[in-house]
Coordinates of C-alpha atoms in Angstrom, one line a residue:
Chain A
M4 CA 59.6 -69.2 42.6
R5 CA 60.2 -71.8 39.9
L6 CA 56.9 -71.0 38.2
S7 CA 56.3 -72.7 34.9
Y8 CA 55.0 -70.9 31.9
P9 CA 54.6 -72.1 28.3
N10 CA 58.0 -72.6 26.7
N11 CA 56.9 -71.2 23.4
V12 CA 57.2 -67.7 24.9
K13 CA 60.6 -66.3 23.9
I14 CA 61.6 -63.5 26.2
I15 CA 63.6 -60.5 25.0
Q16 CA 64.7 -58.3 27.8
V17 CA 64.8 -54.5 27.4
P18 CA 65.9 -51.9 30.1
C19 CA 62.5 -50.3 29.9
T20 CA 59.4 -51.0 27.6
G21 CA 59.9 -47.5 26.5
R22 CA 62.8 -49.0 24.4
V23 CA 60.3 -51.2 22.4
D24 CA 59.5 -49.5 19.1
I25 CA 56.9 -50.1 16.5
I26 CA 59.4 -51.6 14.2
H27 CA 60.4 -54.2 16.8
L28 CA 56.9 -55.5 17.1
L29 CA 56.4 -55.4 13.4
R30 CA 59.6 -57.3 12.7
A31 CA 58.6 -60.0 15.0
V32 CA 55.4 -60.4 13.1
E33 CA 57.1 -60.1 9.8
D34 CA 59.5 -62.9 10.9
G35 CA 56.6 -65.2 11.6
A36 CA 55.8 -64.8 15.3
D37 CA 52.3 -65.9 16.0
G38 CA 52.0 -63.3 18.6
V39 CA 54.0 -60.6 20.4
Y40 CA 53.3 -59.0 23.7
V41 CA 55.0 -56.4 25.8
A42 CA 55.2 -56.8 29.5
G43 CA 55.7 -53.4 31.1
C44 CA 55.7 -52.0 34.6
L45 CA 52.5 -50.9 36.2
E46 CA 51.2 -47.7 34.9
G47 CA 52.5 -44.9 37.1
E48 CA 55.5 -47.0 38.2
C49 CA 57.8 -46.5 35.2
H50 CA 61.4 -45.7 36.4
F51 CA 61.6 -43.4 33.4
I52 CA 58.4 -41.7 34.1
N53 CA 56.2 -42.8 31.2
G54 CA 58.1 -45.3 29.1
N55 CA 55.3 -48.0 29.5
I56 CA 52.6 -45.5 28.7
K57 CA 54.4 -44.4 25.5
T58 CA 54.8 -48.0 24.5
R59 CA 51.2 -48.8 25.0
K60 CA 50.4 -46.2 22.3
K61 CA 52.9 -47.9 20.0
V62 CA 51.3 -51.3 20.7
E63 CA 48.0 -49.8 19.9
Y64 CA 49.5 -48.4 16.6
V65 CA 50.7 -51.9 15.6
K66 CA 47.3 -53.5 16.4
K67 CA 45.7 -50.9 14.2
V68 CA 48.2 -51.6 11.4
L69 CA 47.4 -55.3 11.6
E70 CA 43.8 -54.7 11.5
E71 CA 44.2 -52.5 8.5
I72 CA 46.0 -55.3 6.6
G73 CA 43.5 -57.9 7.6
M74 CA 45.3 -59.6 10.5
E75 CA 43.9 -60.2 14.0
P76 CA 45.0 -57.3 16.2
E77 CA 44.9 -59.6 19.2
R78 CA 48.2 -61.1 18.1
V79 CA 49.9 -58.0 19.7
E80 CA 49.2 -57.0 23.3
M81 CA 50.6 -55.1 26.1
F82 CA 50.3 -56.0 29.7
N83 CA 51.4 -54.2 32.9
L84 CA 52.8 -55.9 36.0
S85 CA 55.6 -55.4 38.4
S86 CA 58.7 -57.5 38.8
A87 CA 57.4 -58.8 42.0
M88 CA 54.3 -60.3 40.2
G89 CA 55.8 -63.7 39.1
L90 CA 52.5 -65.5 39.4
R91 CA 50.8 -62.9 37.1
F92 CA 53.7 -63.2 34.7
A93 CA 53.1 -66.9 34.3
E94 CA 49.5 -66.4 34.0
I95 CA 49.8 -63.9 31.3
A96 CA 52.1 -66.2 29.4
R97 CA 49.5 -68.9 29.5
E98 CA 46.6 -66.6 28.7
M99 CA 48.4 -65.1 25.7
T100 CA 49.5 -68.6 24.4
E101 CA 45.9 -69.9 24.7
K102 CA 44.7 -66.9 22.8
I103 CA 47.2 -67.3 20.0
R104 CA 46.5 -70.9 19.8
S105 CA 42.8 -70.2 19.4
L106 CA 43.7 -67.8 16.6
G107 CA 45.9 -70.4 14.9
P108 CA 49.3 -69.9 13.4
S109 CA 50.2 -66.6 11.9
P110 CA 49.2 -66.2 8.2
V111 CA 52.6 -64.7 7.6
K112 CA 54.3 -68.1 7.9
K113 CA 55.0 -69.5 4.5
N114 CA 54.2 -73.0 5.4
K115 CA 50.8 -72.9 7.0
A116 CA 50.8 -76.6 7.8
A117 CA 53.8 -76.4 10.0
Chain B
M11 CA 14.9 11.3 5.7
D12 CA 16.1 11.1 2.2
A13 CA 14.4 9.3 -0.7
L14 CA 13.8 5.6 -0.8
K15 CA 16.8 3.5 -1.5
S16 CA 15.0 0.6 -3.0
G17 CA 11.3 1.4 -2.8
S18 CA 10.7 -2.1 -1.3
R19 CA 7.6 -2.6 0.8
L20 CA 9.8 -3.5 3.8
E21 CA 11.7 -0.2 3.4
K22 CA 8.5 1.8 3.2
V23 CA 7.0 0.1 6.2
L24 CA 10.1 0.7 8.3
K25 CA 10.6 4.3 7.1
A26 CA 7.0 5.1 7.9
G27 CA 7.7 4.0 11.5
H28 CA 5.5 0.9 11.4
F29 CA 6.5 -2.1 13.4
A30 CA 7.7 -4.5 10.7
F31 CA 6.8 -8.1 10.6
T32 CA 8.7 -10.5 8.3
G33 CA 8.6 -14.2 7.7
E34 CA 10.7 -16.9 6.4
C35 CA 10.4 -19.7 3.9
G36 CA 12.9 -22.3 2.8
P37 CA 12.7 -23.2 -0.9
P38 CA 11.7 -26.8 -1.7
K39 CA 14.3 -29.6 -1.9
G40 CA 13.4 -30.0 -5.5
A41 CA 11.7 -28.1 -8.3
N42 CA 8.3 -28.3 -6.8
V43 CA 6.9 -24.9 -7.5
S44 CA 3.4 -25.7 -6.4
H45 CA 4.6 -26.7 -3.0
L46 CA 6.5 -23.5 -2.7
K47 CA 3.5 -21.4 -3.7
E48 CA 1.4 -23.3 -1.2
K49 CA 3.9 -22.4 1.6
L50 CA 3.9 -18.8 0.4
A51 CA 0.2 -18.6 0.3
H52 CA 0.0 -18.9 4.1
L53 CA 2.2 -15.7 4.3
K54 CA 0.3 -13.5 2.0
G55 CA -1.0 -10.3 3.6
V56 CA 0.4 -11.5 6.9
V57 CA 4.1 -10.3 6.7
D58 CA 5.8 -7.4 5.0
A59 CA 8.4 -9.6 3.3
V60 CA 9.5 -13.2 3.4
N61 CA 13.1 -14.3 3.7
I62 CA 14.0 -16.9 1.1
T63 CA 16.8 -18.9 2.5
D64 CA 19.9 -19.7 0.4
N65 CA 20.8 -23.4 0.8
Q66 CA 20.4 -22.9 4.5
T67 CA 22.5 -25.1 6.8
A68 CA 24.3 -26.0 3.6
V69 CA 21.5 -28.3 2.4
V70 CA 20.8 -28.1 -1.4
R71 CA 17.5 -26.6 -2.2
M72 CA 16.0 -24.6 -5.1
S73 CA 18.0 -21.5 -5.5
S74 CA 16.9 -18.6 -3.4
L75 CA 17.0 -16.3 -6.5
A76 CA 14.6 -18.5 -8.4
A77 CA 12.3 -18.9 -5.4
S78 CA 12.4 -15.2 -4.7
A79 CA 11.5 -14.5 -8.4
I80 CA 8.5 -17.0 -8.1
M81 CA 7.5 -15.1 -5.0
V82 CA 7.5 -11.8 -6.8
G83 CA 5.1 -13.4 -9.4
E84 CA 2.9 -14.3 -6.5
N85 CA 2.7 -10.7 -5.4
L86 CA 4.6 -11.3 -2.3
E87 CA 7.8 -9.4 -1.3
P88 CA 10.9 -11.5 -0.9
N89 CA 13.9 -10.9 1.1
Y90 CA 16.4 -12.6 -1.0
Q91 CA 19.1 -14.3 1.0
L92 CA 22.6 -14.6 -0.5
V93 CA 25.4 -16.4 1.0
C94 CA 29.2 -16.1 0.3
R95 CA 29.8 -19.8 0.8
D96 CA 28.7 -21.0 -2.6
R97 CA 29.8 -18.3 -5.0
N98 CA 32.7 -15.9 -5.9
R99 CA 32.4 -12.2 -6.4
L100 CA 31.6 -12.6 -10.1
A101 CA 28.6 -14.9 -9.4
I102 CA 27.5 -12.7 -6.5
M103 CA 27.5 -9.6 -8.6
S104 CA 25.6 -11.2 -11.5
D105 CA 23.1 -12.7 -9.0
I106 CA 22.6 -9.3 -7.5
L107 CA 21.9 -7.8 -10.9
G108 CA 19.8 -10.7 -11.8
A109 CA 17.8 -10.5 -8.7
Y110 CA 17.0 -6.8 -9.2
S111 CA 16.1 -7.4 -12.8
L112 CA 13.6 -10.0 -11.6
G113 CA 11.9 -7.5 -9.3
I114 CA 13.6 -8.4 -6.1
R115 CA 14.1 -5.4 -3.8
N116 CA 15.4 -6.7 -0.5
I117 CA 18.6 -8.7 0.0
L118 CA 20.0 -10.3 3.1
C119 CA 23.8 -10.6 2.9
L120 CA 25.3 -13.6 4.7
S121 CA 28.4 -15.6 5.0
G122 CA 26.6 -18.9 5.1
D123 CA 26.8 -21.9 7.3
H124 CA 29.8 -24.0 6.7
Q125 CA 29.2 -26.9 4.2
K126 CA 30.4 -29.3 6.9
F127 CA 26.8 -29.2 8.3
G128 CA 25.1 -29.7 5.0
N129 CA 24.1 -32.7 2.9
H130 CA 27.2 -32.4 0.6
P131 CA 30.0 -31.9 3.1
E132 CA 32.5 -33.0 0.5
A133 CA 32.0 -29.7 -1.4
K134 CA 34.6 -26.9 -1.9
N135 CA 33.6 -23.7 -0.4
V136 CA 34.2 -20.3 -1.8
Y137 CA 34.2 -17.4 0.7
D138 CA 35.9 -15.2 -1.8
I139 CA 34.4 -12.3 0.1
D140 CA 32.7 -12.3 3.5
S141 CA 29.3 -11.0 4.6
M142 CA 30.8 -7.7 5.7
Q143 CA 32.3 -7.2 2.2
L144 CA 29.1 -8.4 0.6
I145 CA 27.1 -5.6 2.3
A146 CA 29.7 -3.1 1.2
L147 CA 29.6 -4.5 -2.3
V148 CA 25.8 -4.2 -2.7
K149 CA 25.9 -0.6 -1.4
K150 CA 28.7 0.3 -3.7
M151 CA 26.8 -1.2 -6.7
R152 CA 23.6 0.6 -5.6
D153 CA 24.9 3.9 -4.4
E154 CA 27.9 4.5 -6.6
G155 CA 26.6 2.5 -9.6
V156 CA 29.9 0.9 -10.1
F157 CA 31.5 -2.5 -9.9
P158 CA 34.4 -2.9 -7.5
N159 CA 36.8 -2.4 -10.5
G160 CA 35.3 1.0 -11.1
E161 CA 33.4 0.1 -14.2
E162 CA 30.0 1.7 -14.5
I163 CA 26.8 -0.4 -14.1
D164 CA 24.2 0.0 -16.7
E165 CA 21.3 0.5 -14.4
P166 CA 22.4 -0.2 -10.9
P167 CA 20.5 -2.5 -8.6
R168 CA 18.4 -0.5 -6.1
L169 CA 18.2 -3.0 -3.2
F170 CA 17.3 -2.6 0.4
I171 CA 20.3 -4.1 2.2
G172 CA 19.9 -6.5 5.1
A173 CA 22.4 -8.2 7.3
A174 CA 22.3 -10.7 10.1
C175 CA 23.4 -10.3 13.6
N176 CA 23.7 -12.9 16.4
P177 CA 23.9 -11.2 19.7
F178 CA 24.3 -14.7 21.4
A179 CA 27.5 -15.7 19.7
D180 CA 30.8 -15.1 21.4
P181 CA 32.6 -13.0 22.4
F182 CA 29.4 -11.2 23.6
E183 CA 31.3 -7.9 24.3
Y184 CA 32.3 -7.6 20.6
R185 CA 28.9 -8.4 19.1
V186 CA 27.6 -4.9 19.2
Y187 CA 30.8 -3.6 17.5
R188 CA 30.4 -6.2 14.7
L189 CA 26.8 -4.9 14.2
A190 CA 28.2 -1.3 14.1
N191 CA 30.6 -2.5 11.4
K192 CA 27.8 -4.1 9.3
I193 CA 25.9 -0.8 9.6
K194 CA 29.0 1.1 8.6
A195 CA 29.4 -1.2 5.6
G196 CA 26.0 -0.3 4.5
A197 CA 23.3 -2.5 6.1
D198 CA 19.9 -0.7 6.0
F199 CA 18.2 -3.3 8.2
I200 CA 19.3 -6.1 10.5
Q201 CA 17.6 -9.4 11.4
T202 CA 18.9 -11.1 14.5
Q203 CA 19.3 -14.7 15.3
C204 CA 16.5 -16.4 17.0
I205 CA 16.2 -14.8 20.5
Y206 CA 15.5 -16.9 23.5
N207 CA 17.7 -15.3 26.2
M208 CA 15.7 -12.1 26.7
D209 CA 18.0 -10.7 29.5
K210 CA 21.0 -11.0 27.2
F211 CA 19.1 -9.4 24.3
R212 CA 18.0 -6.5 26.4
E213 CA 21.5 -5.8 27.4
F214 CA 22.6 -6.1 23.8
M215 CA 19.9 -3.6 22.6
K216 CA 20.8 -1.2 25.3
M217 CA 24.4 -1.1 24.0
A218 CA 23.2 -0.7 20.4
V219 CA 20.8 2.2 21.4
D220 CA 23.7 3.8 23.5
M221 CA 26.0 3.6 20.5
G222 CA 23.3 5.2 18.3
L223 CA 23.1 2.3 16.0
C224 CA 19.3 2.2 16.0
E225 CA 19.1 5.6 14.4
K226 CA 21.2 4.5 11.5
C227 CA 19.6 1.1 10.9
Y228 CA 16.4 -0.8 11.5
I229 CA 16.8 -3.8 13.8
L230 CA 14.3 -6.7 13.5
A231 CA 14.3 -9.1 16.4
G232 CA 14.4 -12.8 15.4
V233 CA 11.7 -15.0 16.8
T234 CA 11.3 -18.7 16.4
P235 CA 8.5 -20.4 18.4
M236 CA 9.5 -23.7 19.9
K237 CA 7.5 -26.7 18.7
S238 CA 8.6 -29.2 21.3
V239 CA 10.9 -29.7 24.2
R240 CA 13.1 -31.8 21.9
M241 CA 13.4 -28.8 19.5
A242 CA 14.4 -26.6 22.5
Q243 CA 16.9 -29.1 23.8
Y244 CA 18.4 -29.7 20.3
M245 CA 18.8 -25.9 19.7
A246 CA 20.3 -25.5 23.2
A247 CA 22.9 -28.3 22.8
Q248 CA 23.5 -28.7 19.0
V249 CA 23.3 -25.3 17.4
P250 CA 26.5 -23.2 17.9
G251 CA 25.8 -19.6 18.8
M252 CA 22.3 -20.4 20.0
D253 CA 21.3 -19.4 23.6
V254 CA 18.4 -21.3 25.0
P255 CA 18.0 -20.8 28.7
E256 CA 17.2 -23.8 30.9
A257 CA 14.2 -21.9 32.3
L258 CA 12.6 -21.8 28.8
I259 CA 13.0 -25.6 28.5
N260 CA 11.5 -26.1 31.9
R261 CA 8.6 -23.9 31.0
L262 CA 7.9 -25.9 28.0
K263 CA 8.2 -29.1 30.0
A264 CA 5.8 -27.8 32.6
A265 CA 3.2 -27.1 29.9
G266 CA 2.9 -30.9 29.7
K267 CA 2.7 -33.3 26.7
G268 CA 0.4 -32.1 23.9
N269 CA 0.8 -28.5 25.0
Y270 CA 4.4 -27.8 23.9
A271 CA 3.6 -26.1 20.6
K272 CA 0.9 -24.0 22.3
E273 CA 3.3 -22.9 25.0
G274 CA 6.1 -22.3 22.5
I275 CA 3.7 -19.9 20.5
K276 CA 2.7 -18.3 23.8
I277 CA 6.3 -17.6 24.7
A278 CA 6.9 -16.1 21.2
L279 CA 3.9 -13.9 21.6
E280 CA 5.2 -12.6 24.9
Q281 CA 8.4 -11.9 23.3
I282 CA 6.8 -9.9 20.4
E283 CA 4.8 -7.9 22.9
E284 CA 8.0 -6.9 24.6
F285 CA 9.8 -6.1 21.3
K286 CA 7.0 -3.8 20.3
E287 CA 8.0 -1.6 23.3
M288 CA 11.7 -2.2 23.3
E289 CA 13.8 0.8 22.4
G290 CA 15.7 0.3 19.1
V291 CA 13.7 -2.6 17.9
A292 CA 11.9 -1.8 14.6
G293 CA 10.1 -5.0 14.0
V294 CA 10.1 -8.8 14.3
H295 CA 11.5 -11.4 12.0
L296 CA 9.4 -14.6 12.6
M297 CA 11.3 -17.7 11.6
A298 CA 8.6 -20.3 11.9
I299 CA 10.7 -23.1 10.5
E300 CA 8.4 -25.4 8.3
W301 CA 5.5 -23.9 10.2
E302 CA 4.4 -21.4 7.6
H303 CA 0.8 -22.5 8.0
R304 CA 0.9 -21.4 11.7
V305 CA 2.1 -17.8 10.8
P306 CA -1.3 -16.3 10.3
E307 CA -2.6 -17.3 13.7
I308 CA 0.6 -16.1 15.3
A309 CA 0.3 -12.8 13.5
E310 CA -3.3 -12.6 14.5
Q311 CA -2.6 -13.3 18.2
A312 CA 0.4 -10.9 18.1
N313 CA -1.9 -8.1 16.9
V314 CA 0.3 -7.3 14.0
L315 CA -2.6 -7.5 11.5
P316 CA -3.7 -6.0 9.2
R317 CA -0.3 -5.1 7.8
P318 CA -0.1 -1.4 7.0
E319 CA -0.8 -0.1 3.5
V320 CA 2.3 1.7 2.3
Chain C
M18 CA 56.8 -27.1 7.5
I19 CA 54.6 -29.3 5.3
I20 CA 52.5 -31.7 7.3
A21 CA 51.5 -35.1 5.8
D22 CA 49.9 -38.3 6.9
R23 CA 50.5 -41.8 5.7
K24 CA 47.9 -43.0 3.1
P25 CA 45.7 -45.8 4.3
L26 CA 47.5 -49.1 3.9
E27 CA 44.8 -50.5 1.7
E28 CA 45.3 -47.8 -0.8
I29 CA 49.1 -48.3 -0.8
L30 CA 48.7 -52.1 -1.1
E31 CA 46.4 -51.5 -4.1
M32 CA 49.0 -49.2 -5.8
I33 CA 51.6 -51.9 -5.6
Q34 CA 49.4 -54.8 -6.2
G35 CA 51.1 -56.2 -9.2
S36 CA 54.7 -55.3 -8.1
K37 CA 57.2 -57.7 -6.9
K38 CA 60.1 -55.4 -6.2
I39 CA 59.7 -51.9 -4.9
L40 CA 61.6 -49.0 -3.4
I41 CA 60.4 -47.0 -0.5
L42 CA 61.9 -43.6 -0.8
G43 CA 61.9 -41.3 2.3
C44 CA 62.7 -37.7 2.5
K45 CA 64.7 -36.0 5.3
G46 CA 62.8 -32.6 4.9
C47 CA 59.5 -31.7 6.4
V48 CA 58.1 -35.3 6.4
T49 CA 61.0 -36.4 8.7
V50 CA 60.3 -33.6 11.1
C51 CA 56.5 -34.5 11.2
N52 CA 57.3 -38.2 11.6
V53 CA 55.7 -39.5 8.5
G54 CA 58.3 -40.0 5.8
G55 CA 61.8 -40.3 7.3
V56 CA 64.1 -43.2 7.8
K57 CA 62.1 -44.7 10.6
E58 CA 58.7 -44.4 8.8
V59 CA 60.3 -45.9 5.7
E60 CA 61.3 -48.9 7.8
V61 CA 57.9 -49.2 9.4
L62 CA 56.1 -49.1 6.1
A63 CA 58.4 -51.6 4.6
A64 CA 57.9 -54.1 7.4
T65 CA 54.1 -53.5 7.2
L66 CA 53.9 -54.1 3.5
K67 CA 56.0 -57.2 3.8
I68 CA 53.7 -58.7 6.5
A69 CA 50.7 -57.9 4.4
R70 CA 52.1 -59.5 1.3
K71 CA 53.5 -62.5 3.1
K72 CA 50.1 -63.1 4.6
E73 CA 48.9 -63.5 1.0
Q74 CA 51.8 -65.8 0.1
N75 CA 52.9 -63.1 -2.3
D76 CA 56.3 -62.0 -1.2
L77 CA 57.5 -58.5 -2.0
E78 CA 61.1 -57.4 -2.2
I79 CA 61.5 -54.0 -0.7
H80 CA 64.5 -51.7 -0.9
Q81 CA 64.7 -48.6 1.5
K82 CA 66.3 -45.3 0.9
T83 CA 66.0 -41.9 2.4
I84 CA 67.4 -38.9 0.6
E85 CA 68.0 -35.3 1.9
R86 CA 65.1 -33.8 0.1
Q87 CA 62.8 -34.7 -2.8
C88 CA 62.3 -31.2 -3.8
D89 CA 65.7 -30.4 -5.1
P90 CA 67.1 -31.8 -8.4
E91 CA 70.6 -32.4 -6.9
Y92 CA 69.1 -34.8 -4.4
I93 CA 66.8 -36.4 -6.8
D94 CA 70.0 -37.2 -8.8
Q95 CA 71.1 -39.4 -5.9
V96 CA 68.7 -42.1 -6.9
K97 CA 69.6 -42.3 -10.6
D98 CA 71.6 -45.5 -10.2
V99 CA 68.7 -47.4 -8.5
V100 CA 65.5 -46.2 -10.1
G101 CA 64.5 -48.2 -13.2
Q102 CA 64.9 -51.6 -11.4
Y103 CA 61.7 -51.4 -9.5
D104 CA 58.1 -52.2 -10.4
A105 CA 57.1 -49.2 -8.3
V106 CA 58.7 -46.5 -6.1
L107 CA 56.7 -45.2 -3.1
S108 CA 57.6 -41.8 -2.2
M109 CA 57.1 -40.8 1.4
A110 CA 57.8 -37.1 0.7
C111 CA 55.1 -34.5 0.3
G112 CA 53.3 -34.2 -3.1
V113 CA 56.3 -32.5 -4.5
G114 CA 58.5 -35.7 -4.2
P115 CA 56.7 -38.1 -6.6
Q116 CA 56.4 -35.2 -9.1
F117 CA 60.0 -34.2 -9.1
L118 CA 60.9 -37.9 -9.3
S119 CA 58.5 -38.5 -12.2
E120 CA 59.9 -35.5 -14.1
A121 CA 63.5 -36.7 -13.6
Y122 CA 62.9 -40.4 -14.3
P123 CA 60.0 -40.8 -16.8
E124 CA 60.5 -44.5 -17.2
Q125 CA 59.9 -45.3 -13.5
K126 CA 56.5 -45.5 -11.9
F127 CA 56.2 -43.3 -8.7
F128 CA 53.5 -43.5 -6.1
P129 CA 52.6 -41.1 -3.2
A130 CA 52.6 -43.1 0.1
V131 CA 51.4 -40.1 2.0
N132 CA 48.7 -37.5 1.8
T133 CA 50.1 -34.0 2.0
E134 CA 47.9 -32.0 4.3
F135 CA 48.9 -28.5 5.2
M136 CA 51.5 -26.0 6.3
G137 CA 51.8 -25.9 10.0
G138 CA 53.7 -26.8 13.1
A139 CA 53.7 -29.2 16.1
V140 CA 51.7 -27.7 18.9
T141 CA 52.9 -30.5 21.0
H142 CA 54.6 -33.8 20.3
G143 CA 52.4 -35.8 17.9
I144 CA 49.9 -33.0 17.2
W145 CA 50.3 -30.6 14.3
E146 CA 48.0 -27.7 13.4
E147 CA 47.6 -25.7 10.3
R148 CA 48.9 -22.1 10.4
C149 CA 49.4 -21.0 6.8
A150 CA 47.2 -21.3 3.7
G151 CA 49.9 -20.0 1.3
C152 CA 47.7 -17.2 0.0
G153 CA 50.7 -15.3 -1.3
T154 CA 49.9 -12.0 0.4
C155 CA 50.5 -12.2 4.1
V156 CA 48.1 -10.4 6.4
I157 CA 49.1 -11.8 9.7
H158 CA 50.2 -8.4 11.1
L159 CA 46.7 -7.0 10.7
F160 CA 45.4 -9.6 13.0
D161 CA 47.9 -9.6 15.8
G162 CA 49.9 -12.6 14.6
M163 CA 46.9 -14.9 13.8
C164 CA 45.9 -15.7 10.2
P165 CA 42.2 -15.8 9.6
I166 CA 42.7 -17.0 6.0
A167 CA 44.2 -20.3 7.2
R168 CA 42.6 -20.6 10.6
C169 CA 39.0 -19.4 10.2
S170 CA 36.9 -22.1 8.6
K171 CA 35.3 -19.5 6.3
S172 CA 38.5 -17.4 5.9
L173 CA 36.5 -14.3 7.1
L174 CA 38.3 -11.0 7.1
H175 CA 35.5 -9.7 9.5
G176 CA 34.8 -12.3 12.0
P177 CA 33.8 -13.9 14.2
C178 CA 30.7 -15.3 12.5
G179 CA 27.5 -16.1 14.4
G180 CA 28.7 -19.7 14.8
S181 CA 31.4 -18.8 17.3
A182 CA 30.6 -20.2 20.7
A183 CA 32.9 -20.3 23.8
G184 CA 36.0 -19.8 21.7
K185 CA 35.2 -22.7 19.5
C186 CA 34.3 -22.8 15.8
E187 CA 30.9 -24.0 14.6
I188 CA 32.3 -26.8 12.5
D189 CA 33.8 -28.7 15.3
P190 CA 34.2 -28.1 19.1
D191 CA 37.8 -29.1 18.8
V192 CA 38.6 -26.3 16.4
V193 CA 39.6 -22.9 17.9
C194 CA 37.7 -19.9 16.7
I195 CA 40.6 -17.8 15.6
W196 CA 38.4 -14.8 15.4
D197 CA 37.5 -15.2 19.0
M198 CA 41.2 -15.0 19.8
I199 CA 41.9 -12.0 17.5
V200 CA 39.0 -10.1 19.0
K201 CA 39.9 -10.9 22.6
K202 CA 43.6 -10.0 22.0
K203 CA 42.6 -6.6 20.3
M204 CA 40.1 -5.8 23.1
A205 CA 42.5 -6.7 25.9
Q206 CA 45.2 -4.5 24.3
G207 CA 42.8 -1.6 23.6
R208 CA 43.1 -1.7 19.9
L209 CA 39.4 -2.5 19.0
D210 CA 39.6 0.2 16.3
D211 CA 41.7 -2.0 14.2
L212 CA 38.6 -4.2 13.7
L213 CA 36.2 -1.4 12.9
E214 CA 37.2 -0.9 9.3
I215 CA 35.8 -2.6 6.3
R216 CA 38.8 -4.3 4.6
P217 CA 39.1 -4.4 0.9
F218 CA 38.4 -7.5 -1.0
K219 CA 41.3 -9.8 -0.9
D220 CA 43.3 -10.2 -4.1
W221 CA 43.4 -13.9 -4.6
R222 CA 45.7 -13.7 -7.6
T223 CA 48.6 -14.4 -5.5
A224 CA 47.0 -17.6 -4.1
R225 CA 46.4 -20.8 -6.0
D226 CA 43.3 -19.1 -7.5
G227 CA 45.7 -17.1 -9.8
G228 CA 47.0 -20.4 -11.3
P229 CA 50.1 -22.5 -10.5
R230 CA 52.7 -20.2 -8.9
K231 CA 56.4 -19.7 -9.5
S232 CA 59.0 -17.8 -7.6
I233 CA 62.0 -16.5 -9.5
R234 CA 64.9 -14.8 -7.8
E235 CA 67.1 -13.4 -10.4
E236 CA 70.2 -13.0 -8.1
L237 CA 70.2 -16.8 -7.7
T238 CA 69.5 -17.9 -11.2

């Protein structure tokens, strides 16, 4: 479809969002990512029954952790869309990028000016 | 019947076959003795005994022991409530002895509301023994004159032993057996939870009568007049083990604004009339919560005055 | 098993406030099974604390280790080469862990990273419930396999109290009234008579009330 989306989004492919664990999300934040989001299949359409639903709970956990330590929980999100929804994918990438931009760079980054 | 167990007025009234009428009073949230005396004054000559609640709903108040003793000084008979939540068996026994030595002759043995409901929910609870065992303990101390360890009591406490019963808690089929157990443990009289569902209570009393429980123990039916629709709705929804039928709430509503309290009292009076005739019911326990000043008129209208001389 | 929950991060961060280098020590016993203090949770806590400190531009060096158990001296021994080099050691074991560690290594500061809750089991994945109060004199057989000491809010031996409604406890509609269950089972099985006796006072000497407890098995000593 040759849709364009912000090039600051780095995609990591996983076989199912169920493979994404709390530690993966935290490591991304720890390593300085300004935001992390998980794009899972539509709810009810997981090939592995409920991988996406389980991961939503993990995402919620990470959001809670960030809030507890005084960071914006909005830096971590979960979205549900099917592989046929290319337009939506690009839209989410833009939405998320805009949201993170408005939050500013992650406070975890050593050099805030960068 | 054998000799008096305690010689309390309540015991004499019940033994003589009079329809007993007891009231209730919560001690002050403080050491305000004059306020307590003022509340008690309304009940003088109007009831046979007054229950003095023991940190009811786990809210700290003046001790029921002290308030009961003050009441004795006012020539009113207390029904001293004692809960297992706040004290272990040592404190319970010494409080029982202390109560008797201060002239208290009736005791109501309770487990106590969980502290979670109260104003100090962070507190540690005790529940060393439960209400069933508390009944048995008072009976043992009174009738055998010994402590549970077998040591003799130098002048045993002669107390008239009361217990509570909630026919509306679950499982309903078991409630009458639990009542039987309390009587077996040593309860001389029972005061029930506030009754609103009369159908259910009739059914309960029929079972109690059939089991012969009413010959072994005096059962006082609990009555609390509704002050407002809000109170009825709160009790229906928020108080576990309270059964307030929808029909009763609707009847209050139908009375119209400004008439709720009047209607509430009217309902209570109808209940009292029925209890007077109900087989197995030996009296009424009127819990007019923070409404002590209305008790005389309720008693008057219920035709339970004057109280018998015993 | 022993069920624990991680302490609030704020509390943990305060414990290690002045520390530059810490060890998070997990335990492969109960806390691994209840997903609070095993290898995985040690990793998550480490990442979380690092984020929190990086955010404050106050980097923290964290080492991670998880041993078989923190309630046996032979496993406690396994950390003897590493303790001593940290400003703080966060134990993710139950309350026994930080104590056994402190006893073995008096020079090292140990902090509990979890709150030890109760003895219980997983009723479903992710949900644990209390089943035992450790009173030292088991009475479960008297109540058809249900313990009123641990599971009745008032530890009644003659329940259910007047606050039992629709099978739930008066303290919380999410708490089961165990006495409702005991009574229903007895009645269904025709053993109501079991409940119609007045039980003797419980002897609390075998519980914590009798002072700190100890179990000695001569044949093993």
